[in-house]
Coordinates of C-alpha atoms and ligand atoms in Angstrom, one line a residue:
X1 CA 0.0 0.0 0.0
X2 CA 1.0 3.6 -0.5
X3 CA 2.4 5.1 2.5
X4 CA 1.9 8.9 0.9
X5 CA -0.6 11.0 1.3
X6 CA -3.2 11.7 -1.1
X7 CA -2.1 14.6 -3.7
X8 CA -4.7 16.9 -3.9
X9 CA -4.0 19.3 -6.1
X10 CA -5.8 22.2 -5.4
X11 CA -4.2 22.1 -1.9
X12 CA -1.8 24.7 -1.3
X13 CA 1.9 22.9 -1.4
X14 CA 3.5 23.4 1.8
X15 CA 6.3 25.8 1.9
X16 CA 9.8 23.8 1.1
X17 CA 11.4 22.3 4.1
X18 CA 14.6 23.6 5.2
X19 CA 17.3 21.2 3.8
X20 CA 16.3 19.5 0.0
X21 CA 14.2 16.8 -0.3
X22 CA 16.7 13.9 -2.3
X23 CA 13.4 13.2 -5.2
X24 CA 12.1 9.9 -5.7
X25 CA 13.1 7.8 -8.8
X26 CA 10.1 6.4 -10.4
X27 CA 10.9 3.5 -13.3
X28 CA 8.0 3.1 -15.5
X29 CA 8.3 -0.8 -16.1
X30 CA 7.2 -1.8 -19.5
X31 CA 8.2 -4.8 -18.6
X32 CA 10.0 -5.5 -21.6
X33 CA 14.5 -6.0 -21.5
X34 CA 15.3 -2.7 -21.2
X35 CA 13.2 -1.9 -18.1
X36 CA 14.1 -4.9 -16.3
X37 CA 17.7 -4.6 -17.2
X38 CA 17.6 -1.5 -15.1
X39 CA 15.8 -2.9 -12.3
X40 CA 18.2 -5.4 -12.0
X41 CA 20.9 -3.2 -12.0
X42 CA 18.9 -1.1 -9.3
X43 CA 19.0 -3.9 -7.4
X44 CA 22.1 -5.1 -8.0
X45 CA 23.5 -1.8 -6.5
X46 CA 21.1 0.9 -5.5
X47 CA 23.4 3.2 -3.9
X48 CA 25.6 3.1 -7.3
X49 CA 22.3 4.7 -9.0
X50 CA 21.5 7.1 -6.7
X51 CA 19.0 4.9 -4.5
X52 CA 18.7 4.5 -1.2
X53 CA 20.4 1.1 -0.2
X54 CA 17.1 -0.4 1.4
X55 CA 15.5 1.0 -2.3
X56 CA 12.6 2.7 -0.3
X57 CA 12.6 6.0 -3.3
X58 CA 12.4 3.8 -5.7
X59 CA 8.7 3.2 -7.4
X60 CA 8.1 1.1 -10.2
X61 CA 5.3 2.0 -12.2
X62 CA 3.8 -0.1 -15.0
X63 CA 1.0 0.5 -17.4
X64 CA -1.4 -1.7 -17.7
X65 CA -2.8 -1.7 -21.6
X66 CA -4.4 -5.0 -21.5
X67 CA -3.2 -6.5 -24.7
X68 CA 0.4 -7.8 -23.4
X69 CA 1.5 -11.3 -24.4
X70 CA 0.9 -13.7 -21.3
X71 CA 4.2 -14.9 -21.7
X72 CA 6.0 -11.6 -20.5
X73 CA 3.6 -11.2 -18.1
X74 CA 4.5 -14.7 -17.0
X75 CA 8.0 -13.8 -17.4
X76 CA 7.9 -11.0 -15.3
X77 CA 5.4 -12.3 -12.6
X78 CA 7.8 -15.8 -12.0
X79 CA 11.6 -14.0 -12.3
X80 CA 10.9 -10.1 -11.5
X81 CA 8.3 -9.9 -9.2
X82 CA 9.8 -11.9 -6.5
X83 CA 13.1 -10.4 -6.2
X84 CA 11.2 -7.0 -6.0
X85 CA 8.9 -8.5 -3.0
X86 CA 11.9 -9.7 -1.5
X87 CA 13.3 -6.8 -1.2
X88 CA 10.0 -4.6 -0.7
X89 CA 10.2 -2.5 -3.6
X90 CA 7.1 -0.5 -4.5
X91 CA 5.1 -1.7 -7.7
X92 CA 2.1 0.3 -8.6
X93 CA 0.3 -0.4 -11.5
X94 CA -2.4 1.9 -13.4
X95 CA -4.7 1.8 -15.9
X96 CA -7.4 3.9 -17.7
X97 CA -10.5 3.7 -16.8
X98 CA -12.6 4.6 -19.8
X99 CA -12.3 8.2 -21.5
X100 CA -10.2 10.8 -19.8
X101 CA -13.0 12.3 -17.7
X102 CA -13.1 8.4 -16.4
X103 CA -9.9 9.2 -15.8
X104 CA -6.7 6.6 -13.9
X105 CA -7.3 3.6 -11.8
X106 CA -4.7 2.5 -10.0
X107 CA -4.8 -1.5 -10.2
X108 CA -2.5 -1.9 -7.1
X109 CA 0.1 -0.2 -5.3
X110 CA 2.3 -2.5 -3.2
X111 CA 5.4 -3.3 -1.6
X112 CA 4.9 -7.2 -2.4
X113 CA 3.7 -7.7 -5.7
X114 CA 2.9 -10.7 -7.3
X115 CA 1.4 -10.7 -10.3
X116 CA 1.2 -7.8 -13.2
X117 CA -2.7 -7.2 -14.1
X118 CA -3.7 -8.7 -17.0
X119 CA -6.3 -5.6 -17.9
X120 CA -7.9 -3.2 -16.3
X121 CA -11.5 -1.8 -16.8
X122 CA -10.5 -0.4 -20.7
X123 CA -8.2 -1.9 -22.7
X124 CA -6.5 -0.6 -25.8
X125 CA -8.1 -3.3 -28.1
X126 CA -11.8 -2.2 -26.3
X127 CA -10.8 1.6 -27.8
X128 CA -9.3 0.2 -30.9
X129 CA -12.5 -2.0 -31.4
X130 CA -15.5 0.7 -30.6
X131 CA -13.1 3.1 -32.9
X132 CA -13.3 0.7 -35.6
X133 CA -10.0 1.4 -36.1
X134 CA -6.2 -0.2 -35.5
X135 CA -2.9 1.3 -33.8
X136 CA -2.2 4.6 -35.8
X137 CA 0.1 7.3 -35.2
X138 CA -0.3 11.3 -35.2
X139 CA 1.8 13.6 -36.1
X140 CA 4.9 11.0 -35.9
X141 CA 3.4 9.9 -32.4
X142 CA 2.2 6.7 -31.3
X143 CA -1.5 7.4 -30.2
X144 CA -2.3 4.2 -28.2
X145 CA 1.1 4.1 -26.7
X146 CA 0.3 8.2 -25.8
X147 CA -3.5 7.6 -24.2
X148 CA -2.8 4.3 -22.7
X149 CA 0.8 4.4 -21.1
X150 CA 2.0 8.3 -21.6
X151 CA -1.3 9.5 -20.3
X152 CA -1.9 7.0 -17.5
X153 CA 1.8 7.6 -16.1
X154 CA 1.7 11.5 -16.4
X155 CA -1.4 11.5 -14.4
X156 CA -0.7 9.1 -12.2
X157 CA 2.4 11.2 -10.9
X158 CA 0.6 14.5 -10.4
X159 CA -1.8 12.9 -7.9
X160 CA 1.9 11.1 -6.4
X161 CA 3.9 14.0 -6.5
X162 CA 1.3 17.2 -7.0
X163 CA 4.6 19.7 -7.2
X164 CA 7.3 18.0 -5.9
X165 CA 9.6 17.1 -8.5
X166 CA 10.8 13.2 -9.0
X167 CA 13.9 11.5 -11.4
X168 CA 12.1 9.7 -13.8
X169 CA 13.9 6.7 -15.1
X170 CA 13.3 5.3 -19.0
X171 CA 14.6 2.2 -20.7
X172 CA 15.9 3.6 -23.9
X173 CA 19.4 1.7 -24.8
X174 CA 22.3 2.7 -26.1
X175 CA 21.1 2.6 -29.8
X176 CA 18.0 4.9 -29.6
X177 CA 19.9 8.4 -28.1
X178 CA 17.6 10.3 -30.9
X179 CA 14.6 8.5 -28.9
X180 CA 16.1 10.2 -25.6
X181 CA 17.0 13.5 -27.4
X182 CA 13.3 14.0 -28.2
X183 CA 12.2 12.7 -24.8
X184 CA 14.2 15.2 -22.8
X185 CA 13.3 17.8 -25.4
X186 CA 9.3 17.4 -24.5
X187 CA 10.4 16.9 -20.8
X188 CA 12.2 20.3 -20.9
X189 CA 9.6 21.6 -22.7
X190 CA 6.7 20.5 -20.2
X191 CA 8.9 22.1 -17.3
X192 CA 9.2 25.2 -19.0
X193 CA 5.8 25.7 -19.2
X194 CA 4.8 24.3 -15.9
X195 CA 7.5 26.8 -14.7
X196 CA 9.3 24.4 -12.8
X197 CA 11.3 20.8 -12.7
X198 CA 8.0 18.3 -12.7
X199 CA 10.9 15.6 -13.3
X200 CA 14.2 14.9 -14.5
X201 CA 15.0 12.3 -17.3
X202 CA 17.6 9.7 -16.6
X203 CA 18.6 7.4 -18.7
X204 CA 21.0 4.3 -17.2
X205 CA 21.5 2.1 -20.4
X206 CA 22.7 4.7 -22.5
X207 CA 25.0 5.8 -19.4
X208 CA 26.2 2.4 -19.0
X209 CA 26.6 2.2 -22.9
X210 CA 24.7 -0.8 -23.2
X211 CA 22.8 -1.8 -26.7
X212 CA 19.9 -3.8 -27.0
X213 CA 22.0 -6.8 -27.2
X214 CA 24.2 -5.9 -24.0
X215 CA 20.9 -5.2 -22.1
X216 CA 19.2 -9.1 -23.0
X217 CA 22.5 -10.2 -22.2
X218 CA 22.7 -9.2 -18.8
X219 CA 19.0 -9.9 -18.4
X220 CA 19.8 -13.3 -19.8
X221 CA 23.1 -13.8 -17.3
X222 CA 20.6 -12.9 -14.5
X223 CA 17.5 -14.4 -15.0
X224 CA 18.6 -17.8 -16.9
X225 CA 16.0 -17.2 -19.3
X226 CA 15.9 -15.5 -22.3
X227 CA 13.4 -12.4 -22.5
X228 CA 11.3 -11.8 -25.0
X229 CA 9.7 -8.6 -26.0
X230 CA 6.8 -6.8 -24.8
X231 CA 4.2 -5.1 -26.4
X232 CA 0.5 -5.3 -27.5
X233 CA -0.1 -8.7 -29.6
X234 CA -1.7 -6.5 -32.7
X235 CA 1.2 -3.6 -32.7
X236 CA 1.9 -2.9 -36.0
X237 CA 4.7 -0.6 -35.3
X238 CA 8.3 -2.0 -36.7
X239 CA 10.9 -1.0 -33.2
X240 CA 7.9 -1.7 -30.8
X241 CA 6.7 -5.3 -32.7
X242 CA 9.3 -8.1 -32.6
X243 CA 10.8 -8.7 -36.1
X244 CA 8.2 -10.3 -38.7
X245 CA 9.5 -14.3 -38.0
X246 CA 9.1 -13.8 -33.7
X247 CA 6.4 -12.2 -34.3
X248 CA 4.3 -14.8 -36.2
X249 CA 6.0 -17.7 -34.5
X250 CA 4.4 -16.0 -31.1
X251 CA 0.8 -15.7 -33.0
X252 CA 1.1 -19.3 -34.0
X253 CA 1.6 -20.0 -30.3
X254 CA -1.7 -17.9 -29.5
X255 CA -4.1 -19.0 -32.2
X256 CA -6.6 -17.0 -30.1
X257 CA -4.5 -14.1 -29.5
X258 CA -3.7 -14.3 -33.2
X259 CA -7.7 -14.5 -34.4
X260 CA -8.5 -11.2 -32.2
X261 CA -5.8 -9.4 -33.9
X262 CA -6.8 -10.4 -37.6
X263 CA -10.2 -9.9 -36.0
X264 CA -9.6 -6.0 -35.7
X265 CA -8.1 -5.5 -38.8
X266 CA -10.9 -6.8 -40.5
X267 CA -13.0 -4.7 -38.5
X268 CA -11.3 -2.1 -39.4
X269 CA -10.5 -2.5 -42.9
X270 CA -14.6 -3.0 -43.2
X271 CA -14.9 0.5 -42.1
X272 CA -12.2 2.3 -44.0
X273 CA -10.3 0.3 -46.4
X274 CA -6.6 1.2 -46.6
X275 CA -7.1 0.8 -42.7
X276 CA -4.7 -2.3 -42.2
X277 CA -2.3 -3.2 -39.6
X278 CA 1.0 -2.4 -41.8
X279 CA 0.3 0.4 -43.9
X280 CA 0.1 -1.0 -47.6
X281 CA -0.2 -4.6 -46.5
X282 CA -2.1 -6.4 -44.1
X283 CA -2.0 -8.6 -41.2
X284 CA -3.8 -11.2 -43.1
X285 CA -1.9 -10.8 -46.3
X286 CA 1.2 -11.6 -44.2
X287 CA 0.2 -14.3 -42.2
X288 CA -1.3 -16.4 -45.7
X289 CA 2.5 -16.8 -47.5
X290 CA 3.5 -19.1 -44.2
X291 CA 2.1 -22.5 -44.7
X292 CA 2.7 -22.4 -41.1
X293 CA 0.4 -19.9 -40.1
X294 CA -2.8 -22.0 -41.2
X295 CA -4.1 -23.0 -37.7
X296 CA -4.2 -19.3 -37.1
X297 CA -5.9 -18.5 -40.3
X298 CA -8.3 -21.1 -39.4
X299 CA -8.6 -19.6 -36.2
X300 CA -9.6 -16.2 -37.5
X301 CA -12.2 -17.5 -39.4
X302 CA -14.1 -19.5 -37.1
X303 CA -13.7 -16.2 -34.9
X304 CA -15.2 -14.4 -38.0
X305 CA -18.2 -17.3 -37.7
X306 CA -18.5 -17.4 -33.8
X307 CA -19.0 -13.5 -33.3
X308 CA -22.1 -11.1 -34.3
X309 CA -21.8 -9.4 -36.8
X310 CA -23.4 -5.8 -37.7
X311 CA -24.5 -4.1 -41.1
X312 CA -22.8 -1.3 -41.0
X313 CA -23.8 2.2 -43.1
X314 CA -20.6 3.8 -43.3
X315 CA -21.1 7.3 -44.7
X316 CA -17.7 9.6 -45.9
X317 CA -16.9 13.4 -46.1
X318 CA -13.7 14.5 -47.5
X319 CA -13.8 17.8 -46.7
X320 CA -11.9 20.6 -48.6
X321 CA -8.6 22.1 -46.7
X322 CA -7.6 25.5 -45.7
X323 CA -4.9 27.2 -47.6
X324 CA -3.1 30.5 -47.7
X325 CA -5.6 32.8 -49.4
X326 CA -8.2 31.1 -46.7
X327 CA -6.1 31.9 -43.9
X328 CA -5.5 35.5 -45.5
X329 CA -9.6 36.0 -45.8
X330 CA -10.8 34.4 -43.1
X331 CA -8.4 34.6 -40.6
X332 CA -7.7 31.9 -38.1
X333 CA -10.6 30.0 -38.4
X334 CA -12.6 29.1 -41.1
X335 CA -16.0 26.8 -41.1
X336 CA -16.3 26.6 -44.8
X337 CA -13.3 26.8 -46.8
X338 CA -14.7 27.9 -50.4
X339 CA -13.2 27.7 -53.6
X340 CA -10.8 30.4 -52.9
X341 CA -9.9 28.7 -49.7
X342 CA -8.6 25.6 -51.2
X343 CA -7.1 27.0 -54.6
X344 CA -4.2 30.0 -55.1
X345 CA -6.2 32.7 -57.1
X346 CA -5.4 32.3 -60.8
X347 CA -4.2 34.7 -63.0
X348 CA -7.3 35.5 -64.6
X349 CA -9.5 35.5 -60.8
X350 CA -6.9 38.4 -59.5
X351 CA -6.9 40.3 -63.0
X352 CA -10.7 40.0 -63.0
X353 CA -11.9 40.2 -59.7
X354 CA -9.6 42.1 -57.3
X355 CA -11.1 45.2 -55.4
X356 CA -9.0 47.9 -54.0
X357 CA -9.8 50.5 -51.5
X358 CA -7.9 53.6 -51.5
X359 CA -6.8 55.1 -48.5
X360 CA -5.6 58.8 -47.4
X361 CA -2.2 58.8 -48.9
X362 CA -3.2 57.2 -51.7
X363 CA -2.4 53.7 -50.6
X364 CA -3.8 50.8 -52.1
X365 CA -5.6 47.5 -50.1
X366 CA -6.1 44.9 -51.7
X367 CA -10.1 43.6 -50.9
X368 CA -10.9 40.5 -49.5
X369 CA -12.0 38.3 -53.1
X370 CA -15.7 39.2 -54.0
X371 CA -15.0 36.4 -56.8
X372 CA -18.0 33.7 -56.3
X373 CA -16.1 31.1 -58.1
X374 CA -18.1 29.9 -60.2
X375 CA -15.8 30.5 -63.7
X376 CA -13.7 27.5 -64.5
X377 CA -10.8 30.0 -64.9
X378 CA -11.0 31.4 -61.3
X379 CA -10.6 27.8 -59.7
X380 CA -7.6 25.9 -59.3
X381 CA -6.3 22.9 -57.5
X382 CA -8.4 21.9 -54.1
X383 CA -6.3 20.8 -51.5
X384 CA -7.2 18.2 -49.0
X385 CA -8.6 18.9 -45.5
X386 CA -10.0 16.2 -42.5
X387 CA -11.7 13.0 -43.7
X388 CA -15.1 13.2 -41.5
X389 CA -17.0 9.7 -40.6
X390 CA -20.2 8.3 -40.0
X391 CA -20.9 4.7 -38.4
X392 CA -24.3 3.7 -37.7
X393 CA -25.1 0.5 -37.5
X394 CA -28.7 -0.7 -39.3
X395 CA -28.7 -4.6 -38.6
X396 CA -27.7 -7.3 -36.2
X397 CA -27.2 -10.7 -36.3
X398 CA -24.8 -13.8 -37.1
X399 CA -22.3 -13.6 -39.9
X400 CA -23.6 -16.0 -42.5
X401 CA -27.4 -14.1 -42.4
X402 CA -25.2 -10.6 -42.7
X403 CA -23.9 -11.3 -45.7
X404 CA -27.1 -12.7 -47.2
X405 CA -29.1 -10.0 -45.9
X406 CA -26.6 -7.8 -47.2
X407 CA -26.6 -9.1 -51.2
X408 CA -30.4 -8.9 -50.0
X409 CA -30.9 -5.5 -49.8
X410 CA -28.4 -4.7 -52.9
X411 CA -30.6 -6.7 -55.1
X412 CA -34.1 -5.2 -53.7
X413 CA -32.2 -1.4 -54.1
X414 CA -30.6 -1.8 -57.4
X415 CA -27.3 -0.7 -55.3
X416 CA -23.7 -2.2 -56.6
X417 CA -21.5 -4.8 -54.8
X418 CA -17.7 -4.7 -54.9
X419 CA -15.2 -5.9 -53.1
X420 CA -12.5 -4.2 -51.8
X421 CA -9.3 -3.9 -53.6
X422 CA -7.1 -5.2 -50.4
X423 CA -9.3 -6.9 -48.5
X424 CA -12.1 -8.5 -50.7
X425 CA -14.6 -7.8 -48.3
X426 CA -17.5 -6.9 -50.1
X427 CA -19.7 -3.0 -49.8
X428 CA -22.7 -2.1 -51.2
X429 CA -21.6 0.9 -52.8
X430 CA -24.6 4.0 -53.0
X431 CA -22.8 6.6 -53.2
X432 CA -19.4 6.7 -55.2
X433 CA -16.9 9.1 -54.2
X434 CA -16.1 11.6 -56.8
X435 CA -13.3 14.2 -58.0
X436 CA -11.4 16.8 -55.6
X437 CA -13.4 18.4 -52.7
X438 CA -15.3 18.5 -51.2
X439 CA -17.0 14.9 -51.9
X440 CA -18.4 12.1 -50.2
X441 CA -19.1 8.6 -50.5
X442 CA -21.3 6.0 -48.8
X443 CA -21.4 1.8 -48.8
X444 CA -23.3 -0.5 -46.5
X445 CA -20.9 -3.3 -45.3
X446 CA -20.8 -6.4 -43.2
X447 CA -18.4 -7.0 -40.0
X448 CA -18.5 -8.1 -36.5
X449 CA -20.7 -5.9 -34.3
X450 CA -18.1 -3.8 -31.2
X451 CA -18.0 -0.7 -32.9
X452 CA -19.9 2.3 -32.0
X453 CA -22.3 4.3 -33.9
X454 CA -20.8 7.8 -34.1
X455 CA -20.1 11.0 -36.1
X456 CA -19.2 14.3 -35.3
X457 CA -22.7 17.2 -34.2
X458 CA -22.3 18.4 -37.4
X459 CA -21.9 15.3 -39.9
X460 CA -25.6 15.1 -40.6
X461 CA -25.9 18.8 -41.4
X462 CA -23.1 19.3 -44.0
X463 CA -24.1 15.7 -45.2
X464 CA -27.1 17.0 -46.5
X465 CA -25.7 20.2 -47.7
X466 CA -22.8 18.0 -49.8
X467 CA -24.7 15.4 -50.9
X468 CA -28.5 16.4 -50.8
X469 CA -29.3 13.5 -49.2
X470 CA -30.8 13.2 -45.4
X471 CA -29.6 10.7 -42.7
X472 CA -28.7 7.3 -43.4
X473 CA -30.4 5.3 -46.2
X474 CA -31.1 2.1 -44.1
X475 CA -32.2 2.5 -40.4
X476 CA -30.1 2.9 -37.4
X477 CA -31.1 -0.2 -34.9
X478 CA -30.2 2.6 -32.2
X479 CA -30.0 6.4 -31.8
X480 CA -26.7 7.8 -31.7
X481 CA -25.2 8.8 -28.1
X482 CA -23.6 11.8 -27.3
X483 CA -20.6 11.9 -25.3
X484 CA -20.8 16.1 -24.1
X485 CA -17.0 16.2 -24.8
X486 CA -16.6 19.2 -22.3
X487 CA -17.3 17.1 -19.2
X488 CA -14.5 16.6 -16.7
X489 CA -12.3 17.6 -19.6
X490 CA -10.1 20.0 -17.3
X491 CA -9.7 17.4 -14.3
X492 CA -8.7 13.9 -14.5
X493 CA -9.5 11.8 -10.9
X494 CA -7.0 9.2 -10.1
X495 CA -8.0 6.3 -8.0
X496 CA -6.3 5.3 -5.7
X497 CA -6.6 3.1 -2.7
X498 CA -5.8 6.1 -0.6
X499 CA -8.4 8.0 -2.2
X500 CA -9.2 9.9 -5.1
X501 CA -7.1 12.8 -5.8
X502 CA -8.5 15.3 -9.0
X503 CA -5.7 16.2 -10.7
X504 CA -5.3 18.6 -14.1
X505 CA -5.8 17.2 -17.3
X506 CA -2.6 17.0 -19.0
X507 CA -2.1 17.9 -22.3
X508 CA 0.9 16.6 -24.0
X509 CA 2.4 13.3 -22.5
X510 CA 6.3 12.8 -22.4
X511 CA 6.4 8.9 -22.6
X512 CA 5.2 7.5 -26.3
Ligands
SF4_601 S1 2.9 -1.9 -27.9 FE1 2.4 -1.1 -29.9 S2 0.1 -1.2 -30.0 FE2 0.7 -1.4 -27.8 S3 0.7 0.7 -27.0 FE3 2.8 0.4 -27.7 S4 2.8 1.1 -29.8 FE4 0.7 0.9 -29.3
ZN602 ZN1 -11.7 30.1 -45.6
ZN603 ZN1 -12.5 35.0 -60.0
ZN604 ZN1 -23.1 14.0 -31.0

């Protein structure tokens, strides 16, 4: 159990004590080689790495995503955990509890841990699955590794800490420095504008010099058994994912594991197309040129025939994107970028339609464009903008009567079936998508049921102003819900056994 107080944060913090507090060292334990190389050495020597020798400043925190292979969590539960209980180390582990208002449960916080939590009350595959979507990144970011670790931990240590600043301790190795440059670049960053030290980075392999080989070494020497790596069992991301031959060896070893990962691709490759695990190729595509891998392609399928499935209406706005000249007339935000948002003016559109005002001195101001846009000669190139989605699904049932029902309706409605290019699974096209933006398209398609029906306030409205149709073309089995999205959206509660402490909603997360 935690022996510190609860954090609240909108106490005031106590005036600093006389002589400085030595910070705590907090490890976040991902459980995988490079983590436990360190607690090893931590253990090995504490003093040697700033500890205390009894290790009572050092916490180890782990993130519980729910989709870690069971063997590192075996690994770690049968030849970590007990040399940390034997020498009383605190292990607390967190996870999310839903959305962010839900905000951070802490799964257990104790001196003599046993086991590492297989899940907590929301997984990553739960978000992936009601998303309809697989592991993506964002602006060069990791997005599950940011909500579901990044997010979890930063939160977790304000409700710890509040403003008392703490050595935080990450795995990289020796051969990822530009992974450490950029984390001590956002750390530095998030102290500068917190106005003070929340933590300080530290990073032992890379001190020791040790590469990734070094590090499973020594884990190796230590623990007599090889370790393997750790991550989700769909993670598509090359550095993260074991290489391609691990990797499918460990699926074939989890046919289960295996048919829930092919399982979400397909999901999400039902709802968006080029939606795969690996960019340009898929899971699936992979796994068929092994002979090997047939159990687990076997496995898939009878998943595919074992779970509902829902006929989804999945509806498509590719909007238009904002540009210079929008920027210029419409300042810093725009609703509807027009023709002269997306396009530079032509030639011809400034030589014909360009109003000046004259001011005192005789200075000339150029007019915001009265141009309507509607000569071919005025419009150039549109330029792409966000991609908006609507899900809503219109039927329910087992797999085999989904797709009947859905070569059903096509017949009855005259609408077209094709199969996607990549994945084959077949769409009941209505609406085809057409040239530049914006445009729109719309296809009714079969997959198992988990995601939800959503689209942004506004889909509906500029639906009907794009396309001219209204709503969906099939019915919705249910009405949408809204999430309000301003709830709790400035305070994050942790849970802890010692109490719930509210905390700040943190922005931007230092570990992806
Ligand atoms: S292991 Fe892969 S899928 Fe899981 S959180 Fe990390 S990056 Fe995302
Ligand atoms: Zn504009
Ligand atoms: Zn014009
Ligand atoms: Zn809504």
């Amino acid at each position: 159990m935690s022996t510190t107080a609860p954090a609240l944060f909108s106490m005031p913090v106590p005036r600093g004590p006389a002589r400085p507090v030595k910070p705590k060292t907090v490890l976040s334990y991902g459980l995988g080689a490079d983590s436990t190389a360190i607690l090893l050495m931590f253990l090995e020597d504490p003093v040697r790495y700033g500890l205390e020798p009894d290790l009572s400043d050092l916490i180890v925190v782990h993130a519980v995503t729910g989709n870690e292979w069971p063997t590192s969590l075996s690994y770690v539960d049968r030849l970590v955990l007990p040399l940390l209980a034997e020498r009383r180390v605190r292990v607390v582990q967190v996870a999310r509890m839903g959305r962010d208002s839900d905000g951070v449960l802490v799964l257990e916080d104790s001196r003599a841990t046993r086991l590492i939590h297989q899940a907590g009350p929301w997984r990553l595959s739960d978000w992936l699955l009601t998303g309809g979507t697989v592991p993506q990144m964002a602006s060069g970011r990791r997005t599950c590794s940011i909500r579901f670790k990044g997010w979890v931990l930063d939160h977790w240590a304000v409700a710890e800490f509040g403003q008392v600043p703490f050595r935080r301790v990450i795995g990289y190795h020796a051969g990822e420095r530009s992974r450490m440059e950029k984390d001590t670049k956002i750390q530095n960053r998030l102290n500068e504008r917190a106005g003070r030290v929340i933590c300080e980075p530290s990073y032992p392999l890379i001190e020791a010099g040790m590469d990734r080989e070094a590090v499973e070494a020594y884990v190796l020497a230590r623990l007599g058994e090889p370790i393997q790596k750790s991550y989700c069992t769909f993670c598509p991301f090359s550095g993260v994912c074991a290489s391609r031959d691990r990797h499918e060896e460990r699926l074939r070893a989890h046919p289960d594991l295996a048919a829930e990962a092919l399982a979400m691709e397909y999901a999400s490759m039902a709802l968006n197309e080029p939606m795969s695990l690996y960019g340009t190729r898929s899971l699936y595509q992979q796994l068929t040129e092994d002979e090997r891998n047939e159990a687990v392609l076997t496995a898939f399928e009878e998943r595919l025939d074992a779970v509902p499935f829902s006929l989804y209406e999945v509806r498509r706005l590719y909007l238009p994107g904002r540009t210079k000249d929008c920027r210029l007339h419409h300042g810093d935000r725009c609703a509807r970028p027009r023709w002269w948002c997306r396009t530079e003016r032509t030639a011809h559109c400034r030589r014909e339609h360009t109003a000046f005002e004259t001011g005192g001195g005789g200075t000339r101001t150029e007019l915001p464009t009265a141009c309507a846009g509607v000569e071919d000669d005025c419009q150039g190139k549109p330029v792409k903008g966000q991609a908006w989605r609507s899900v809503r699904t219109v039927w329910e049932g087992p797999r085999l009567e989904a797709e009947f029902t859905l070569m059903r309706w096509g017949r009855e409605e005259g609408v077209p079936m094709r199969r996607g290019e990549r994945s084959m699974i077949k769409r009941l096209h209505y609406l085809d998508r057409g040239e530049g933006y914006p445009a729109a398209e719309a296809y009714l398609v079969a997959a198992p049921s988990g995601a939800d029906d959503k689209h942004r306030d506004s889909f509906e409205r500029r639906w009907t102003e794009f396309t001219g149709l209204i709503g969906t073309r099939w019915e919705p089995v249910r009405p949408l819900v809204c999430h309000p999205r301003t709830r709790g959206s400035r305070v994050v509660p942790v849970i802890r056994p010692s109490g719930i402490a509210h905390v700040p909603a943190l922005a931007e997360s230092a570990a992806a």
